[in-house]
Each structure stands twice: as C-alpha cells, then as structure tokens.
PDB file of C-alpha atoms in Angstrom:
ATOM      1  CA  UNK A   1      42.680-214.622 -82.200  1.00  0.00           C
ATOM      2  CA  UNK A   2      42.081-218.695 -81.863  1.00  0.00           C
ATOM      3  CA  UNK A   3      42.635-220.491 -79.061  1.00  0.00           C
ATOM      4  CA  UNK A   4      45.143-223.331 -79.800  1.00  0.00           C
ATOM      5  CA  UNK A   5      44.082-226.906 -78.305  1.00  0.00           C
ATOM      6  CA  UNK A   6      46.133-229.978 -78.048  1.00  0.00           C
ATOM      7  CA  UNK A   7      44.845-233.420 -78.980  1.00  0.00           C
ATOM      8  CA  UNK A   8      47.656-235.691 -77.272  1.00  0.00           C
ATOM      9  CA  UNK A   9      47.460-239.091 -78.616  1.00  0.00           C
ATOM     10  CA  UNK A  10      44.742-238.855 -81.537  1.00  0.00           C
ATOM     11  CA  UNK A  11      45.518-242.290 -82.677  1.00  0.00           C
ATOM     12  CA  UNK A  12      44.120-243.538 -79.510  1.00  0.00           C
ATOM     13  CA  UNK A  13      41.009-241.466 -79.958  1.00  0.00           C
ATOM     14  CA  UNK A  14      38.219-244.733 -80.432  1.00  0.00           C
ATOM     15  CA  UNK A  15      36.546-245.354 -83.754  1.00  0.00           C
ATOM     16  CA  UNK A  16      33.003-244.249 -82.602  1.00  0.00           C
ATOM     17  CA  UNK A  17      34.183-240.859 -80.837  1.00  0.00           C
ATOM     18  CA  UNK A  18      35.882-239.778 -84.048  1.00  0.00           C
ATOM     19  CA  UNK A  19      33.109-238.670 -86.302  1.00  0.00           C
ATOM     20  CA  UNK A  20      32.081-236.090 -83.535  1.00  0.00           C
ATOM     21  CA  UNK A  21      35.456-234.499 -83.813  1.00  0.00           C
ATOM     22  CA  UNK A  22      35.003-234.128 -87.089  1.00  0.00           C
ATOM     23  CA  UNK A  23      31.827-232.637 -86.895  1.00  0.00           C
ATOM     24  CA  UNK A  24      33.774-230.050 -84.448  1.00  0.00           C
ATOM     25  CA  UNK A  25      36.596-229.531 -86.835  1.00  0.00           C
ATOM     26  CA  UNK A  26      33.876-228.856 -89.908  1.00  0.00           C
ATOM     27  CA  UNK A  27      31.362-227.212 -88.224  1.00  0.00           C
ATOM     28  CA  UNK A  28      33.387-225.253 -86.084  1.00  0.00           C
ATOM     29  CA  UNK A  29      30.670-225.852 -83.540  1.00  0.00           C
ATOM     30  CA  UNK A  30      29.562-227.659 -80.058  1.00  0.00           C
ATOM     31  CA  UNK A  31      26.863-228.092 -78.221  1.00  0.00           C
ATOM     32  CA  UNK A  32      27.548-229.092 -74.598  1.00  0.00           C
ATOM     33  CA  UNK A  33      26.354-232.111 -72.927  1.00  0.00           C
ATOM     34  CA  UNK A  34      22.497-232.147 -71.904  1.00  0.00           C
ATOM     35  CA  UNK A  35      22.075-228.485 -74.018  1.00  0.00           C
ATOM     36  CA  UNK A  36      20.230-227.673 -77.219  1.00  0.00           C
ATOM     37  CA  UNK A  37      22.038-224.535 -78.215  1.00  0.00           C
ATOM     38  CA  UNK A  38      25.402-225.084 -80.142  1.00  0.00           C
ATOM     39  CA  UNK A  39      28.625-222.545 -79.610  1.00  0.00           C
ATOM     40  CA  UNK A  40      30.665-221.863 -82.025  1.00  0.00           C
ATOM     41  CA  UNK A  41      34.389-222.448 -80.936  1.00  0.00           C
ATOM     42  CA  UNK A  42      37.191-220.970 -82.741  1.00  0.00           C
ATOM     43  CA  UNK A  43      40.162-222.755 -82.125  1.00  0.00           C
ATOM     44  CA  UNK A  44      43.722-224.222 -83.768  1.00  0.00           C
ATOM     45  CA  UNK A  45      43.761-227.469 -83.123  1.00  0.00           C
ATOM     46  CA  UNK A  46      47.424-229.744 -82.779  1.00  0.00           C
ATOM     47  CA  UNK A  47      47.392-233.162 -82.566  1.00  0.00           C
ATOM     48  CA  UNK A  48      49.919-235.739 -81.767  1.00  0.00           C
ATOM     49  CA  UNK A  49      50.467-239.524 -82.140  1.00  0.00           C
ATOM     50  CA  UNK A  50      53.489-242.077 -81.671  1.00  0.00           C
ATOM     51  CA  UNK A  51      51.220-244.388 -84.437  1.00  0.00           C
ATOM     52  CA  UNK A  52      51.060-244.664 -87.932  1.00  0.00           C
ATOM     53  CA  UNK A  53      48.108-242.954 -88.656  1.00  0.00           C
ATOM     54  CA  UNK A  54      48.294-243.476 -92.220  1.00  0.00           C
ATOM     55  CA  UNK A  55      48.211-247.104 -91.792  1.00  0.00           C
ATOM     56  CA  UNK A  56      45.696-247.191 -89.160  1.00  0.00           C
ATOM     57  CA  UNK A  57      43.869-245.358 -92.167  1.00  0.00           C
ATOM     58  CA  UNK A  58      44.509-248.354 -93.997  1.00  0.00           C
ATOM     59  CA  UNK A  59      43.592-251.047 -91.410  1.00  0.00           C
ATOM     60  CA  UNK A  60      40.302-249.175 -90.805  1.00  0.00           C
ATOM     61  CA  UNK A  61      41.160-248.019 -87.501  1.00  0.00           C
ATOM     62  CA  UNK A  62      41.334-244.390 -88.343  1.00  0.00           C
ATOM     63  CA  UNK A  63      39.291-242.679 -90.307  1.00  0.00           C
ATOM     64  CA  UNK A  64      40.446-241.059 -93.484  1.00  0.00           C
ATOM     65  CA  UNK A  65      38.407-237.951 -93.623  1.00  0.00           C
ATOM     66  CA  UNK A  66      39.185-237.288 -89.882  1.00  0.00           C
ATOM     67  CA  UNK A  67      42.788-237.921 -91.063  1.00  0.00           C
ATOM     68  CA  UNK A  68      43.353-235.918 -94.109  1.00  0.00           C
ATOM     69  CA  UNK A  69      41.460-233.102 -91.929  1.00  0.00           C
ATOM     70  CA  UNK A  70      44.302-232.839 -89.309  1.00  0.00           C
ATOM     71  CA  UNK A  71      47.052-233.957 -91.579  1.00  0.00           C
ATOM     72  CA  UNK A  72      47.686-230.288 -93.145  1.00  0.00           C
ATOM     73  CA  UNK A  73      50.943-229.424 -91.882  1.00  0.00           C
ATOM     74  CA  UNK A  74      52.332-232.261 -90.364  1.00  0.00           C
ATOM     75  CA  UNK A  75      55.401-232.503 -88.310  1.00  0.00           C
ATOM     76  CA  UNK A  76      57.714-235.896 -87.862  1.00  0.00           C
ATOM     77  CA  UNK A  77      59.626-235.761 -84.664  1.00  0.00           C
ATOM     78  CA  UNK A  78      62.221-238.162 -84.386  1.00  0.00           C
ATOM     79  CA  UNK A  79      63.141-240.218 -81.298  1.00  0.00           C
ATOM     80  CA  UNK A  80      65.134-239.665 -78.830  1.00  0.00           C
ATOM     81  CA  UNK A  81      67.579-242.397 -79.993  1.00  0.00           C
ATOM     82  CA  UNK A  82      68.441-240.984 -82.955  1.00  0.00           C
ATOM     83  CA  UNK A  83      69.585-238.037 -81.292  1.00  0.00           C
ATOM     84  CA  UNK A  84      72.212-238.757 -78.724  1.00  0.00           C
ATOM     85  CA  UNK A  85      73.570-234.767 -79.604  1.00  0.00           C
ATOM     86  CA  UNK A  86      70.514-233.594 -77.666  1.00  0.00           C
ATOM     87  CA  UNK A  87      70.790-235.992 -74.790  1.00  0.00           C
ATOM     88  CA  UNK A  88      73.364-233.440 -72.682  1.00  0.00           C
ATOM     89  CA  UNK A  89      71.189-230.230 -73.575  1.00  0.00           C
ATOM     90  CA  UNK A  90      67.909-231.919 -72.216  1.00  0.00           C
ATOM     91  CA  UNK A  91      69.989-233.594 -69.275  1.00  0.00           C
ATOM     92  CA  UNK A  92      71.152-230.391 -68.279  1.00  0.00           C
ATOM     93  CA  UNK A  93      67.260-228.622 -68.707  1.00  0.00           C
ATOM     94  CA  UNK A  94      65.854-231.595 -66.841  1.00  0.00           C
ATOM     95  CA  UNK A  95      68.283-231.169 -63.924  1.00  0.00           C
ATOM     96  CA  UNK A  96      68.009-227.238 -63.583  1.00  0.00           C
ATOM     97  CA  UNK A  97      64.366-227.638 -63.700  1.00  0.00           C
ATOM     98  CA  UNK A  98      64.086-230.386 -61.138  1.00  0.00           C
ATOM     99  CA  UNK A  99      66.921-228.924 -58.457  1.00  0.00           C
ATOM    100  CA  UNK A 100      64.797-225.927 -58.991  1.00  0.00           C
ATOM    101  CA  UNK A 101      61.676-227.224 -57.899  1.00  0.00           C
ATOM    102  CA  UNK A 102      63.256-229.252 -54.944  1.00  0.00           C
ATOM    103  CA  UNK A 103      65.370-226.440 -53.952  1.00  0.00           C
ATOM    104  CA  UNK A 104      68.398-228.553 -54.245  1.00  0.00           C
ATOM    105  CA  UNK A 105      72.233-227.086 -55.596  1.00  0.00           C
ATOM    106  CA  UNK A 106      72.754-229.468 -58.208  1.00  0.00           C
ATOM    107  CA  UNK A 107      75.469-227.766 -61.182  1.00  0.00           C
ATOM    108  CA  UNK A 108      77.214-230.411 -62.690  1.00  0.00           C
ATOM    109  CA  UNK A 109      76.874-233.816 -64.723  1.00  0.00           C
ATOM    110  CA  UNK A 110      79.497-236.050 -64.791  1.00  0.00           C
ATOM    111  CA  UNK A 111      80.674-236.871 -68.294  1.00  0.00           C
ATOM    112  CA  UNK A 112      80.193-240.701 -66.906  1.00  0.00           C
ATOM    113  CA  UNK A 113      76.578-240.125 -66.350  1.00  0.00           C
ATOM    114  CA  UNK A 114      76.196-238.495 -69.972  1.00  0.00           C
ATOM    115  CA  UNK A 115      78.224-241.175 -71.671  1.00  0.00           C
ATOM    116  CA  UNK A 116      75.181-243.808 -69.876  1.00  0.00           C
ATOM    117  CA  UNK A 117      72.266-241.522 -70.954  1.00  0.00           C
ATOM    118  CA  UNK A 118      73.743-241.055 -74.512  1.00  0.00           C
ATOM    119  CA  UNK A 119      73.912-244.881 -74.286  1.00  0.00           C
ATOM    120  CA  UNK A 120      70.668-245.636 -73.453  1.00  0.00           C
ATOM    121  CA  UNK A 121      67.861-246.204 -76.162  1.00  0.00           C
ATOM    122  CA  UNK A 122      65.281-244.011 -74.577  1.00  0.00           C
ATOM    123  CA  UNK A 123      62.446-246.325 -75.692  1.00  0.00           C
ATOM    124  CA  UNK A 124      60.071-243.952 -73.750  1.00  0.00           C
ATOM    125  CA  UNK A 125      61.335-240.561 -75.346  1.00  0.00           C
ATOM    126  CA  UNK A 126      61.831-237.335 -73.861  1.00  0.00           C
ATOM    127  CA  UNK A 127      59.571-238.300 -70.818  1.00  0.00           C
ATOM    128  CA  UNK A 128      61.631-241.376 -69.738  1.00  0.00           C
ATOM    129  CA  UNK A 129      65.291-238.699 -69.839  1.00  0.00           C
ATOM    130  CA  UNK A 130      62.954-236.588 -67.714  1.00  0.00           C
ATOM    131  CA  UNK A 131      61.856-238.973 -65.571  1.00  0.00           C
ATOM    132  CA  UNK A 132      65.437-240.584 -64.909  1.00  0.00           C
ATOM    133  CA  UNK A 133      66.894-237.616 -64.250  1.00  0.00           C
ATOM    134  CA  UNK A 134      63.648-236.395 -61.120  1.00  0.00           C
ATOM    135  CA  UNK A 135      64.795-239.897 -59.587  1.00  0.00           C
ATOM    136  CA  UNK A 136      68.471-238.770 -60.113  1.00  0.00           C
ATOM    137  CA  UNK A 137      67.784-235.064 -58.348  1.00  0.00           C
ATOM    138  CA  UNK A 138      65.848-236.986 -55.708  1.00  0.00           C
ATOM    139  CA  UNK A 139      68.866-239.457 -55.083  1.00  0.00           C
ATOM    140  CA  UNK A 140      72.040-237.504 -55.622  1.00  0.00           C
ATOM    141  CA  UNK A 141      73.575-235.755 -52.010  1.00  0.00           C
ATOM    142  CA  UNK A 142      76.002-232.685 -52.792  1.00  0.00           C
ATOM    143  CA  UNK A 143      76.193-230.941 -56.220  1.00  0.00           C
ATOM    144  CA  UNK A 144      76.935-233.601 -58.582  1.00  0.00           C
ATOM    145  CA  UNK A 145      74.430-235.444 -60.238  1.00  0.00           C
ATOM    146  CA  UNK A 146      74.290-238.884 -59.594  1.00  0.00           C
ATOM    147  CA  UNK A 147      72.344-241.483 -61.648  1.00  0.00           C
ATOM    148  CA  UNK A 148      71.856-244.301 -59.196  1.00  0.00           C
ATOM    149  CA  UNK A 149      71.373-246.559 -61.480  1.00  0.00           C
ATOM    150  CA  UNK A 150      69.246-250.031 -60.999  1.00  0.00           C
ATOM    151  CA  UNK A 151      70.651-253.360 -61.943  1.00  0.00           C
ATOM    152  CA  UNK A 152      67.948-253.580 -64.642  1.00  0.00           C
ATOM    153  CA  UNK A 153      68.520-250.078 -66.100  1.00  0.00           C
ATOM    154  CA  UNK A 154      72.969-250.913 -66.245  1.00  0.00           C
ATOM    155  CA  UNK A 155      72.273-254.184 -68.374  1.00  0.00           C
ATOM    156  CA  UNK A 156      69.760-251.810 -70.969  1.00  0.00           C
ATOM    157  CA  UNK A 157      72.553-249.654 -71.613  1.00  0.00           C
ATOM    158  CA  UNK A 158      74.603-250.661 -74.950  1.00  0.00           C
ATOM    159  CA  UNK A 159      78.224-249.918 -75.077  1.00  0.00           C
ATOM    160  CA  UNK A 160      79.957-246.965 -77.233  1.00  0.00           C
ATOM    161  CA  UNK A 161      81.241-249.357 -79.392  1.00  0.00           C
ATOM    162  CA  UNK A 162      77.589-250.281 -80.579  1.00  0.00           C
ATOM    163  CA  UNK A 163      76.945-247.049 -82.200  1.00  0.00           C
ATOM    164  CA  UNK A 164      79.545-245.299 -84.038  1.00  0.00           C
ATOM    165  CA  UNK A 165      76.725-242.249 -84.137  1.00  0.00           C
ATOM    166  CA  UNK A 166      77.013-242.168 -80.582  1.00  0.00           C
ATOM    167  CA  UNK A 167      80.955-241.892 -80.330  1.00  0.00           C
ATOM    168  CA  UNK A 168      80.758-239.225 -82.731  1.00  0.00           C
ATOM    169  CA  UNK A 169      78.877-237.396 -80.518  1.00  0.00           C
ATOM    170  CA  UNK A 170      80.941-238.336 -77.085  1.00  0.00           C
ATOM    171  CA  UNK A 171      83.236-237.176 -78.955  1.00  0.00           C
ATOM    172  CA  UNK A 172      81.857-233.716 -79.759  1.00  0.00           C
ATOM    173  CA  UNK A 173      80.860-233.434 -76.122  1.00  0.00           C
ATOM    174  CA  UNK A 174      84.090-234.164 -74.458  1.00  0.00           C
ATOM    175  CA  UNK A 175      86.334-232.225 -77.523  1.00  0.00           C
ATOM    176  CA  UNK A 176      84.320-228.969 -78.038  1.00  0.00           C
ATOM    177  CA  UNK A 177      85.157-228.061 -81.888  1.00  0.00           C
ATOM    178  CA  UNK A 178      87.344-224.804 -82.469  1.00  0.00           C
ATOM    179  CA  UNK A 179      87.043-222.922 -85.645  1.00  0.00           C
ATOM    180  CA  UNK A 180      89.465-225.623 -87.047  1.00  0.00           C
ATOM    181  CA  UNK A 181      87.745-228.298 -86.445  1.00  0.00           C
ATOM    182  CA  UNK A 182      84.693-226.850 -87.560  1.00  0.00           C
ATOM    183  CA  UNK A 183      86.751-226.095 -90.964  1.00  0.00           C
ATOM    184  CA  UNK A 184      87.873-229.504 -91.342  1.00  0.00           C
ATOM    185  CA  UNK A 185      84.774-230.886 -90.519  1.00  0.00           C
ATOM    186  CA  UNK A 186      83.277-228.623 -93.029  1.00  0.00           C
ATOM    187  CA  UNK A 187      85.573-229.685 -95.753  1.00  0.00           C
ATOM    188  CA  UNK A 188      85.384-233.326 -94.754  1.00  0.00           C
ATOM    189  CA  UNK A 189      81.040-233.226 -94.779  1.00  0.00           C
ATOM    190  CA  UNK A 190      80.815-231.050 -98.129  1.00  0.00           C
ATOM    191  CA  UNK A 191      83.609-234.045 -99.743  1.00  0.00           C
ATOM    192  CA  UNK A 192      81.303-236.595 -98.505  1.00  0.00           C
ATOM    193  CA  UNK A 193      78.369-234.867-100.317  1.00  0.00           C
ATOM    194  CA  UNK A 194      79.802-234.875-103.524  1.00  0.00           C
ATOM    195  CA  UNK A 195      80.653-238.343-103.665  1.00  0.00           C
ATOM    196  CA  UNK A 196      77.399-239.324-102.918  1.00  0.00           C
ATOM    197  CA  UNK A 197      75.758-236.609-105.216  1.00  0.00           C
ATOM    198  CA  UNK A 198      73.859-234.750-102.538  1.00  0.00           C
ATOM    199  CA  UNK A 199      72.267-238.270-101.044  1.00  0.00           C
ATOM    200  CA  UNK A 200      72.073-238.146 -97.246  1.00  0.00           C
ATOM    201  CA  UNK A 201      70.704-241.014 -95.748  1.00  0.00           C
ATOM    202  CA  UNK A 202      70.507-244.815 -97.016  1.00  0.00           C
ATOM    203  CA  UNK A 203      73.113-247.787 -97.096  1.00  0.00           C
ATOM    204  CA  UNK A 204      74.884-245.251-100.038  1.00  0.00           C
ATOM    205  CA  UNK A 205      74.686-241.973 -98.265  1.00  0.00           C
ATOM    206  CA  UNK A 206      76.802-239.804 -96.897  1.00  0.00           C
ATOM    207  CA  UNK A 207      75.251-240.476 -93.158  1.00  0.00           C
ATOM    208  CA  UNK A 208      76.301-244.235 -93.425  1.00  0.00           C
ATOM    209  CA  UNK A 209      80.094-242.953 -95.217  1.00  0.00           C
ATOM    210  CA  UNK A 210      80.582-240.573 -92.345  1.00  0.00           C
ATOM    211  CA  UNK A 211      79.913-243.461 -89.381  1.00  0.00           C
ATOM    212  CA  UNK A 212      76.680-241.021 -87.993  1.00  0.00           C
ATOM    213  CA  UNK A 213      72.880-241.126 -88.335  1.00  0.00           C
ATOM    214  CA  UNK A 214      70.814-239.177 -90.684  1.00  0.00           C
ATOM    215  CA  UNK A 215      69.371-236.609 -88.025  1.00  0.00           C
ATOM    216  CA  UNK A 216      73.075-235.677 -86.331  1.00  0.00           C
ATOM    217  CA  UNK A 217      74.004-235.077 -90.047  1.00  0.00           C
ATOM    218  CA  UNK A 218      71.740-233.179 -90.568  1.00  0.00           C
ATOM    219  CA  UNK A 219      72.373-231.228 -87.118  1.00  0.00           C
ATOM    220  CA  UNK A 220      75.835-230.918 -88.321  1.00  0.00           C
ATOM    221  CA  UNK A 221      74.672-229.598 -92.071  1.00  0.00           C
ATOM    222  CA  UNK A 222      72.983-226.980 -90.042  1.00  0.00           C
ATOM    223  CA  UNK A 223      75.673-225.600 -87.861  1.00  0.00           C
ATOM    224  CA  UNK A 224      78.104-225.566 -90.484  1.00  0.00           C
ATOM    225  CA  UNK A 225      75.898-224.071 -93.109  1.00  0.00           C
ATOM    226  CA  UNK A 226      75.952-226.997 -95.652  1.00  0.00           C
ATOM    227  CA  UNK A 227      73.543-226.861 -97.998  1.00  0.00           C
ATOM    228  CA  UNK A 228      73.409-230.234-100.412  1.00  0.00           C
ATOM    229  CA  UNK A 229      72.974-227.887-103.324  1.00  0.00           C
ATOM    230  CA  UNK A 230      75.885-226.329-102.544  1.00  0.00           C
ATOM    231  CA  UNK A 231      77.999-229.509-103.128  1.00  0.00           C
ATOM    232  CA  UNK A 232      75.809-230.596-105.956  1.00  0.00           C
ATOM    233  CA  UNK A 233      76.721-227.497-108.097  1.00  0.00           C
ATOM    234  CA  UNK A 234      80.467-227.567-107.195  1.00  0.00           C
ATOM    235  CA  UNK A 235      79.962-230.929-108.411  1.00  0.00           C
ATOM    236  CA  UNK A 236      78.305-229.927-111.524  1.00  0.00           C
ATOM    237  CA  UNK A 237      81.457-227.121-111.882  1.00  0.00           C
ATOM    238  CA  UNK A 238      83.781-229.968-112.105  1.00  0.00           C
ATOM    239  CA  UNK A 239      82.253-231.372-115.074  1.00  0.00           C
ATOM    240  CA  UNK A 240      80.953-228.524-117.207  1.00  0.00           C
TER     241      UNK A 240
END
C-alpha cells in the first residue's frame, strides 16, 4: 500500500527546487543527500496551495509539467467566508478540542459570540476560527465561552445587515427547521430553479434570487435532496 505525503503550500515551492520533484514524481525514485544509491519510494502524493497555480503557470513562476503532473484530481476548497453555515460546527469542534486539551469545562457558545464569528471575514481561514477560539478557551472563566474580543478585531467585524447570506444562516441557527420548513423551503428552492432554468450562481441565478451565496445553496440543495435536473425536467413537463 503507498504511503500518502502532503506537500503544504506547493506554490511556494521555488523555481529551481521544482524540477527535482518532478524527477521524484516520474521516477518514483530518491537518492538521499551525500549517497550514490537511489530508493525507490512509493508514495501518493497531495498537495495544497492558496495561489493560482494555473496562472503562476502562466507568469512563469510554476512550471507546467510539474503542474499538469499534480493537477489530476484536483479539489477547490472554498473559504471560510463563503461559508458562514459551517462557522458554529467548527466553533463548537475548536472549543471541545481546546477545553479538552486544557482540561477546562467549557459547553456552551453564546449565540452573541456566533453571530460575531459568522460576521467576521476569516481572511486567514480555518486556522484564524481555530486560533480565535484557543485565545477564547484560554480567556473565558466558568462554562461559557467568551470571545474577549480586541478593539481591532470589534471594528473587522461587518454587521448582519451586510450580508443577506449571513442572516440566512443566523437565521437557520437560531430557528432550527422542522419538517415544514424544510418542505417550504424545498418548494420555495426547486421554484427558484425553474425560473432560472437550473442556473445556480451569477447576477441571474437562483443564489443571487434567493438573497444567499452559491456554496450555502448548494449546502441547502444537498440536505433537501435538490437535484437541478430535477427542476429542469419538471420544467421541460410544463412545456411538452
């Protein structure tokens, strides 16, 4: 069985240093530093990157052979910002994990405290939540998390009203959905669809008609078991 090894960061990887992982990825060989006998590795390699590899390719910064040798199943995470619905779930992971390790008795999050971090625009990802909420562990005395918030970090937060994505899902958080709602929302998602002729995102699609961003639509889509052909062909039985 291969090992699996993680490449964090491969667009940082310099220019000079990236033929030799080639040679590694082709050859399926090394030869350690200050030897003469190569060893053949067998491993699964996954790499990772917050650049545009593609037009570092472009800009001669990357190479292309290197690039189209990695690039065969690639996988495009999206930020943290566009999705506020995951903000609670990771909030809550972050603080069990870190009360844990500090063998503190930390069970509940304000729904103040989520309404900031769904706020917030995350510029530094999943890391930044994490590291937010270790300072807010450290901090908090009794068994309710408490942010302690800086004066610098309060004027980075937006308000609701910025974001009609986010106050949809405030709104999901603080009103957990019943089998009606789900229904309704159903109905009102699927009518959307059809309107728009299956188109999801863009200043025309559904996401923008329904006040939400492409990624909490499609979280929605999901866990209500839309499927866009499904509206597309009771669109089509309308006309025939």
């Amino acid at each position: 069985m291969a090992a699996r090894l993680f490449l964090d960061e491969i667009g940082d990887l310099p220019l000079e240093l990236q033929p030799k992982l080639l040679r590694v990825l082709q050859e399926r060989e090394i030869e350690r530093l200050g030897g003469s006998r190569t060893i053949p590795v067998n491993v699964r390699v996954i790499a990772a990157t917050n650049r545009d590899l593609w037009q570092m390719v472009e800009d001669r910064q990357f190479r292309s052979d290197l690039f189209y040798r990695l690039n065969v199943f690639p996988l495009e995470l999206p930020p943290l910002r566009d999705r506020p619905e995951d903000i609670p779930l990771l909030a809550k992971h972050f603080t069990q994990k870190m009360a844990r390790h500090m063998n503190r008795s930390i069970d509940a999050i304000p729904t103040e405290a989520l309404r900031q971090l769904m706020s917030w625009d995350w510029p530094g990802n999943v890391r930044e939540l994490e590291n937010v909420i270790e300072r807010a562990v450290l901090l908090t005395r009794g068994n309710s998390l408490n942010l302690h918030l800086n004066v610098r970090q309060s004027r980075l937060l937006p308000t609701l009203n910025e974001d009609s994505a986010l106050r949809s899902s405030m709104a999901q958080l603080l009103h957990p959905t019943t089998p009606e709602n789900d229904e309704e929302e159903r109905q009102r998602i699927v009518q959307v669809l059809r309107e728009t002729n299956g188109i999801v995102a863009g200043p025309r699609g559904a996401a923008t008609r329904l006040g939400m961003k492409r990624t909490t639509l499609l979280s929605r889509m999901q866990r209500l078991g839309i499927s866009v052909r499904e509206c597309c062909n009771l669109l089509l039985q309308e006309y025939a």
